Tab-separated table of N, CA and C in Angstrom:
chain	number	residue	atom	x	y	z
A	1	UNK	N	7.604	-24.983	8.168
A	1	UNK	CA	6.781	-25.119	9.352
A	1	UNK	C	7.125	-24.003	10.333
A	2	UNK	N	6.219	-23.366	10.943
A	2	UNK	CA	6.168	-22.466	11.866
A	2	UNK	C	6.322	-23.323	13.325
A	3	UNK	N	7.811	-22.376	13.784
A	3	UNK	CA	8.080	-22.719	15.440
A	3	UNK	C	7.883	-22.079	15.883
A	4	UNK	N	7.345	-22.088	17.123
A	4	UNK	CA	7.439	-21.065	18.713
A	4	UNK	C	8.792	-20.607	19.381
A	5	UNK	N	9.063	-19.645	19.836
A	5	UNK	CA	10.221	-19.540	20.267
A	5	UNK	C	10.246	-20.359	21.538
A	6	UNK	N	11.501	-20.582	22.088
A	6	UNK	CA	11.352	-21.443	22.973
A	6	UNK	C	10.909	-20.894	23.980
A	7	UNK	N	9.982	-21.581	24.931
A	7	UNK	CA	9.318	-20.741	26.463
A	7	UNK	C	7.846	-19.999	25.890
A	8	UNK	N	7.761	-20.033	24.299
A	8	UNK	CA	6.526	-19.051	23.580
A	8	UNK	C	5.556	-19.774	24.360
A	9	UNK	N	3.990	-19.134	24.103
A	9	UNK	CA	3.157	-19.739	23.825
A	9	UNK	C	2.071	-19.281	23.054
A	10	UNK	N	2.962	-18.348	22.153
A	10	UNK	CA	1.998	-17.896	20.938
A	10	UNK	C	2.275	-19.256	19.444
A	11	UNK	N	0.489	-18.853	19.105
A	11	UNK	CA	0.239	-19.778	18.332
A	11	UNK	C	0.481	-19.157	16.873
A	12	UNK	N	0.446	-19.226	15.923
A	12	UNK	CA	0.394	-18.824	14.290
A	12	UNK	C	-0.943	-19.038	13.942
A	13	UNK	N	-1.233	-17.350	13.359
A	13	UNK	CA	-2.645	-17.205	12.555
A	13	UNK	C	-3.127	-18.049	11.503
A	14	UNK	N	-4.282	-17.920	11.170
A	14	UNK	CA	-4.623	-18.537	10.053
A	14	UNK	C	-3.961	-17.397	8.679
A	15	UNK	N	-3.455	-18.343	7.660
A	15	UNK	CA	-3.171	-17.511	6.617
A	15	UNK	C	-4.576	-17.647	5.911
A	16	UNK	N	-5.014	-18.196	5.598
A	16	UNK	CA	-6.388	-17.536	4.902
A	16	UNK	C	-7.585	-18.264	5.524
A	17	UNK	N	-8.558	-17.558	5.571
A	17	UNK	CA	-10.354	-18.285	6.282
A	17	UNK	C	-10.962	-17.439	4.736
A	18	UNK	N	-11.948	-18.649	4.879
A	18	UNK	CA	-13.133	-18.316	3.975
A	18	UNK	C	-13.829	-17.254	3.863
A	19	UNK	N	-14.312	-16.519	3.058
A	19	UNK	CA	-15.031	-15.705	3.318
A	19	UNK	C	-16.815	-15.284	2.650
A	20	UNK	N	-16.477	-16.984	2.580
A	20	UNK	CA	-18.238	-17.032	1.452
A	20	UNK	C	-18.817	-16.419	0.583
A	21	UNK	N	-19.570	-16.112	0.018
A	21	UNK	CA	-20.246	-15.365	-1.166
A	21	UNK	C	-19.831	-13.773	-1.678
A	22	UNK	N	-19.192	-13.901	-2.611
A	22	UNK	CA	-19.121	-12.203	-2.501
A	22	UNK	C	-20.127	-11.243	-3.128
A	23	UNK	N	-20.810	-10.541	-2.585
A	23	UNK	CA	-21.858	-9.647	-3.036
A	23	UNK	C	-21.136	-8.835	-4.687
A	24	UNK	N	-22.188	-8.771	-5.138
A	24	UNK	CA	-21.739	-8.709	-6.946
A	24	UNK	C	-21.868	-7.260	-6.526
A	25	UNK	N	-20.694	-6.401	-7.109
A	25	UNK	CA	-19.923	-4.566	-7.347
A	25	UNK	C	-20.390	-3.722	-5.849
A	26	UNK	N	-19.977	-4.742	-4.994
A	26	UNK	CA	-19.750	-4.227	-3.319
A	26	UNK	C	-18.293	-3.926	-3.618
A	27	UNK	N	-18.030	-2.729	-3.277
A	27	UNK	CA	-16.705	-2.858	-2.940
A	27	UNK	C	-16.330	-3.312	-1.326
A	28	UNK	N	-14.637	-3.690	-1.330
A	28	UNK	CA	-13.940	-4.027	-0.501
A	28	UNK	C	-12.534	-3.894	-0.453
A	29	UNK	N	-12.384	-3.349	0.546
A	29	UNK	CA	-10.968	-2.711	1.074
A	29	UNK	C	-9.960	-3.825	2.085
A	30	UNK	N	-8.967	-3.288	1.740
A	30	UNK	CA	-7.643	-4.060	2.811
A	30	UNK	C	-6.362	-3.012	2.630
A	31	UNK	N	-6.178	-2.773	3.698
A	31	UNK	CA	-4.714	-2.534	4.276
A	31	UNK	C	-3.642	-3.102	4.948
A	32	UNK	N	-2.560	-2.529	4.245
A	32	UNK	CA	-2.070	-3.604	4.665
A	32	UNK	C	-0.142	-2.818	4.978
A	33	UNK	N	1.110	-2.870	6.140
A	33	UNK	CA	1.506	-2.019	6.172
A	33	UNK	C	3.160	-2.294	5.411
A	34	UNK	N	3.598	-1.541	4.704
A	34	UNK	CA	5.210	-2.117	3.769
A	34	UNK	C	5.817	-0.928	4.253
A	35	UNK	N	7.096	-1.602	4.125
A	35	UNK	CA	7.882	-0.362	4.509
A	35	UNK	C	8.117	1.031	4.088
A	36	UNK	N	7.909	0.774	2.986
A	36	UNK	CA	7.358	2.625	3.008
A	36	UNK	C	6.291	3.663	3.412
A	37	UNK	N	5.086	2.874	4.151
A	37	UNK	CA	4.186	3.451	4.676
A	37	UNK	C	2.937	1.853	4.059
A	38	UNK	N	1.737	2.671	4.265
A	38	UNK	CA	0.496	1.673	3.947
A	38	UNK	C	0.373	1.327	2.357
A	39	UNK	N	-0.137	0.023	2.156
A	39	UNK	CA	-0.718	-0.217	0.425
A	39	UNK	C	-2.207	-0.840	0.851
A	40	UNK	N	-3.044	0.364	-0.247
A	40	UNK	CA	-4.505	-0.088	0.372
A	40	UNK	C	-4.857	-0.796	-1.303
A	41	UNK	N	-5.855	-1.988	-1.412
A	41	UNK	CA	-6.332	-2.680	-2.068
A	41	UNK	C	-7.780	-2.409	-2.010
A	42	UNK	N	-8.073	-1.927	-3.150
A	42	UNK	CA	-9.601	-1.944	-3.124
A	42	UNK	C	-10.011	-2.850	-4.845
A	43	UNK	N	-11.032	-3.629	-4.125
A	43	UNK	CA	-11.461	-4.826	-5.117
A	43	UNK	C	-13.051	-4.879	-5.301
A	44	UNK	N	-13.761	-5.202	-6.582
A	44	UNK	CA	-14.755	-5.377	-6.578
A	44	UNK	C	-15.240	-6.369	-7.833
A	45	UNK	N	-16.500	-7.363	-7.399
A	45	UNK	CA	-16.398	-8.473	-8.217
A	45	UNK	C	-17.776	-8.273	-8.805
A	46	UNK	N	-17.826	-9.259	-10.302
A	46	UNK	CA	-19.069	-9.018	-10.796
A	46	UNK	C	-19.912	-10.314	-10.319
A	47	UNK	N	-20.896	-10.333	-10.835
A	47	UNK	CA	-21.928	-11.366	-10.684
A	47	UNK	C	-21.947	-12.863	-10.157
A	48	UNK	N	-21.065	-12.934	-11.098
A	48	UNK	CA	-20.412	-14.590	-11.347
A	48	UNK	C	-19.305	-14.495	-10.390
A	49	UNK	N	-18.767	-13.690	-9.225
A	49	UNK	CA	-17.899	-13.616	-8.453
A	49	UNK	C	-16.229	-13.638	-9.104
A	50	UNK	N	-16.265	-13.065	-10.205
A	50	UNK	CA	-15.236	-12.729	-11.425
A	50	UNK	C	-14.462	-11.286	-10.612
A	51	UNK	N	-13.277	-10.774	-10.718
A	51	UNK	CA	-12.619	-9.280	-9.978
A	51	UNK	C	-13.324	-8.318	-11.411
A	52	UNK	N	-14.223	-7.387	-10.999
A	52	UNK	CA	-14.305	-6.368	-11.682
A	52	UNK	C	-13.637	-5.113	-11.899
A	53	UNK	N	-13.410	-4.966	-10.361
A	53	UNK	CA	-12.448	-3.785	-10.317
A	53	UNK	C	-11.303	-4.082	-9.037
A	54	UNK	N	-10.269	-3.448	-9.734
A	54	UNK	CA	-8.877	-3.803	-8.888
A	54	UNK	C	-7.900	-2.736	-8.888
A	55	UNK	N	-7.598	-1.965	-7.507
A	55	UNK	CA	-7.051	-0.987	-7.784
A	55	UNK	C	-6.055	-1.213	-6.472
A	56	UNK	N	-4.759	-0.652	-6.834
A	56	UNK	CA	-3.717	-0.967	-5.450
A	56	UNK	C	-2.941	0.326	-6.013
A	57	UNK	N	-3.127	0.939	-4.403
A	57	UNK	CA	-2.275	1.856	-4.252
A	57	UNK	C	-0.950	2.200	-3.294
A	58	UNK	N	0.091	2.528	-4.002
A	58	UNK	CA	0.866	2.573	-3.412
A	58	UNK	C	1.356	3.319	-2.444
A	59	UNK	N	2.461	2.999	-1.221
A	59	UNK	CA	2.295	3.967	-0.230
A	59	UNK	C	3.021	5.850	-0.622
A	60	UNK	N	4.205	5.646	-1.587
A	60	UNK	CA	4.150	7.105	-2.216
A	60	UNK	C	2.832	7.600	-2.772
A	61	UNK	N	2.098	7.543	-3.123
A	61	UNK	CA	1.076	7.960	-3.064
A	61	UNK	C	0.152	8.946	-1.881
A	62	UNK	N	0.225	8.168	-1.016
A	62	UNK	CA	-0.045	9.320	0.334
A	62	UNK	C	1.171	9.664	0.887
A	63	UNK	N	2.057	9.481	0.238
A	63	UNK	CA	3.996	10.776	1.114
A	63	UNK	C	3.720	11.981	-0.100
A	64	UNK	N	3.195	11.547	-1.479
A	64	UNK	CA	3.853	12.809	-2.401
A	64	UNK	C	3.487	14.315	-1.509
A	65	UNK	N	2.465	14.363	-0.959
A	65	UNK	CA	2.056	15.712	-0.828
A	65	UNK	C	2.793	16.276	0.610
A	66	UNK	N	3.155	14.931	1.473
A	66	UNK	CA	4.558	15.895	2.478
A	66	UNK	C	5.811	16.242	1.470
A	67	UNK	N	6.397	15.620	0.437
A	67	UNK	CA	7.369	15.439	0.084
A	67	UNK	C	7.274	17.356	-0.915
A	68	UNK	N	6.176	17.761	-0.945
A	68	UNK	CA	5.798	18.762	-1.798
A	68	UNK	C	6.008	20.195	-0.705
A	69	UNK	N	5.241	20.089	0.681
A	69	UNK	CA	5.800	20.788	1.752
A	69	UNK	C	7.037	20.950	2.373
A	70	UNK	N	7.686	19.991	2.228
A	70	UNK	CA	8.833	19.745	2.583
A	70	UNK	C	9.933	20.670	1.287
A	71	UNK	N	9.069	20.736	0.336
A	71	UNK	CA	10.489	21.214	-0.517
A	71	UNK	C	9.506	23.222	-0.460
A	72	UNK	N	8.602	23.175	0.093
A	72	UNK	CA	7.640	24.623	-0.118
A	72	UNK	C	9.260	25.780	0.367
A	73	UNK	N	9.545	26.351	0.124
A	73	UNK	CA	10.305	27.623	0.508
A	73	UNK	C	11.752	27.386	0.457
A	74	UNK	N	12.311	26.238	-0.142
A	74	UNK	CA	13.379	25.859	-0.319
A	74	UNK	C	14.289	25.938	-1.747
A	75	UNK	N	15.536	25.963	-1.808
A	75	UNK	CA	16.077	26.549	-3.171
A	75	UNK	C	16.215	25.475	-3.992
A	76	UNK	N	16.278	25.493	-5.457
A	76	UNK	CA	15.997	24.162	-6.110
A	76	UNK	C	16.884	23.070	-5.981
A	77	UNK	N	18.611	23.500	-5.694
A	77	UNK	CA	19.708	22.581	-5.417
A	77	UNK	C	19.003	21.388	-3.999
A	78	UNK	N	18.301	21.987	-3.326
A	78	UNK	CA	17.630	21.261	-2.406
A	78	UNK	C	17.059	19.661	-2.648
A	79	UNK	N	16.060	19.612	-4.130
A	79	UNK	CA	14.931	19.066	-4.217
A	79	UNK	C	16.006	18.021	-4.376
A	80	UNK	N	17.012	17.384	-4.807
A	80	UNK	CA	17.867	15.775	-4.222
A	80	UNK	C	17.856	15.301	-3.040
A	81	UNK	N	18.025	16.143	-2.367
A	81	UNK	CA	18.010	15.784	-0.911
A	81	UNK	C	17.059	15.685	-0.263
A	82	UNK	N	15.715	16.644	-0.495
A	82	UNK	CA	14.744	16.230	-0.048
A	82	UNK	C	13.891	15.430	-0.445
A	83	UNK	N	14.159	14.900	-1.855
A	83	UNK	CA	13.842	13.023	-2.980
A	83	UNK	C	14.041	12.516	-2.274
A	84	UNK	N	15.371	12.292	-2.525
A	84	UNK	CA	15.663	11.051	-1.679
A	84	UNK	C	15.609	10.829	-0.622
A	85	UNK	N	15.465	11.703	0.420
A	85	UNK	CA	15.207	11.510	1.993
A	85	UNK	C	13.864	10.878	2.163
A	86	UNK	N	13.018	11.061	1.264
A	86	UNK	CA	11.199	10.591	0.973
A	86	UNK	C	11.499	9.013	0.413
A	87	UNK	N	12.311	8.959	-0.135
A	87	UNK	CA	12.390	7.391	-1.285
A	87	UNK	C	11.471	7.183	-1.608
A	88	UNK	N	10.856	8.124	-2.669
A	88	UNK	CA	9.741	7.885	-3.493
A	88	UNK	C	9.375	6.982	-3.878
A	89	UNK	N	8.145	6.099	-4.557
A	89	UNK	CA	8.156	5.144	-5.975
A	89	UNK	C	7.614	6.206	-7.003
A	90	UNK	N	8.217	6.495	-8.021
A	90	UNK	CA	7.178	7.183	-9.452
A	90	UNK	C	6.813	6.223	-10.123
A	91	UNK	N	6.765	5.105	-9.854
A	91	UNK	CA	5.979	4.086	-10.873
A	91	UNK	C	4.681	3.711	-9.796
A	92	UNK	N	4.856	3.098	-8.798
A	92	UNK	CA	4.090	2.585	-7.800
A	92	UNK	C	4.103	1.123	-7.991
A	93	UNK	N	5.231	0.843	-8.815
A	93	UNK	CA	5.562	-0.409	-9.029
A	93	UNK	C	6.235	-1.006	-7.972
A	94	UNK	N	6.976	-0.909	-7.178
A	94	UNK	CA	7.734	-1.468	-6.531
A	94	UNK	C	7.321	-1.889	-5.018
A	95	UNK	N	6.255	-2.175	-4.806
A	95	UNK	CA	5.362	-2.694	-3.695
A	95	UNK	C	6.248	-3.978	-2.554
């Protein structure tokens, strides 16, 4: 159960509302923010309101190309330090 802090008088959101009919191969987007930057969800359903398409991307995904400037003019003993300072995912598994 969700408490207020004491003296609050904020309430707790709804975790989910309806969202009625879904239009058949509309796509639809959500963002949403993790600690490594944003993970955007893009979804699209068929006919019968079935997921047709489902794609989640991870937030290395939009760092690789600073992480690529960041190493531009630098000597190769470098590229550890400037990895790991990025904390990549190469899978995009780790959401």
């Amino acid at each position: 159960m969700w408490r207020a802090p004491p003296g609050s008088t904020s309430t707790p959101g709804a975790l989910a509302v309806p969202l009625g009919a879904i239009e058949p191969y509309e796509p639809a987007f959500g963002i949403v923010e993790a600690w490594r930057g944003r993970i955007v969800h893009a979804v699209m359903a068929e006919d019968g309101g079935r997921l047709h398409r489902v794609k989640i991307v991870d937030p290395s995904f939009f760092n690789w190309p600073a992480l690529s400037r960041a190493l531009a003019d630098n000597i190769v003993p470098d590229f550890p330090l400037c990895n790991k300072s990025f904390n990549q995912s190469y899978s995009g598994n780790d959401l």
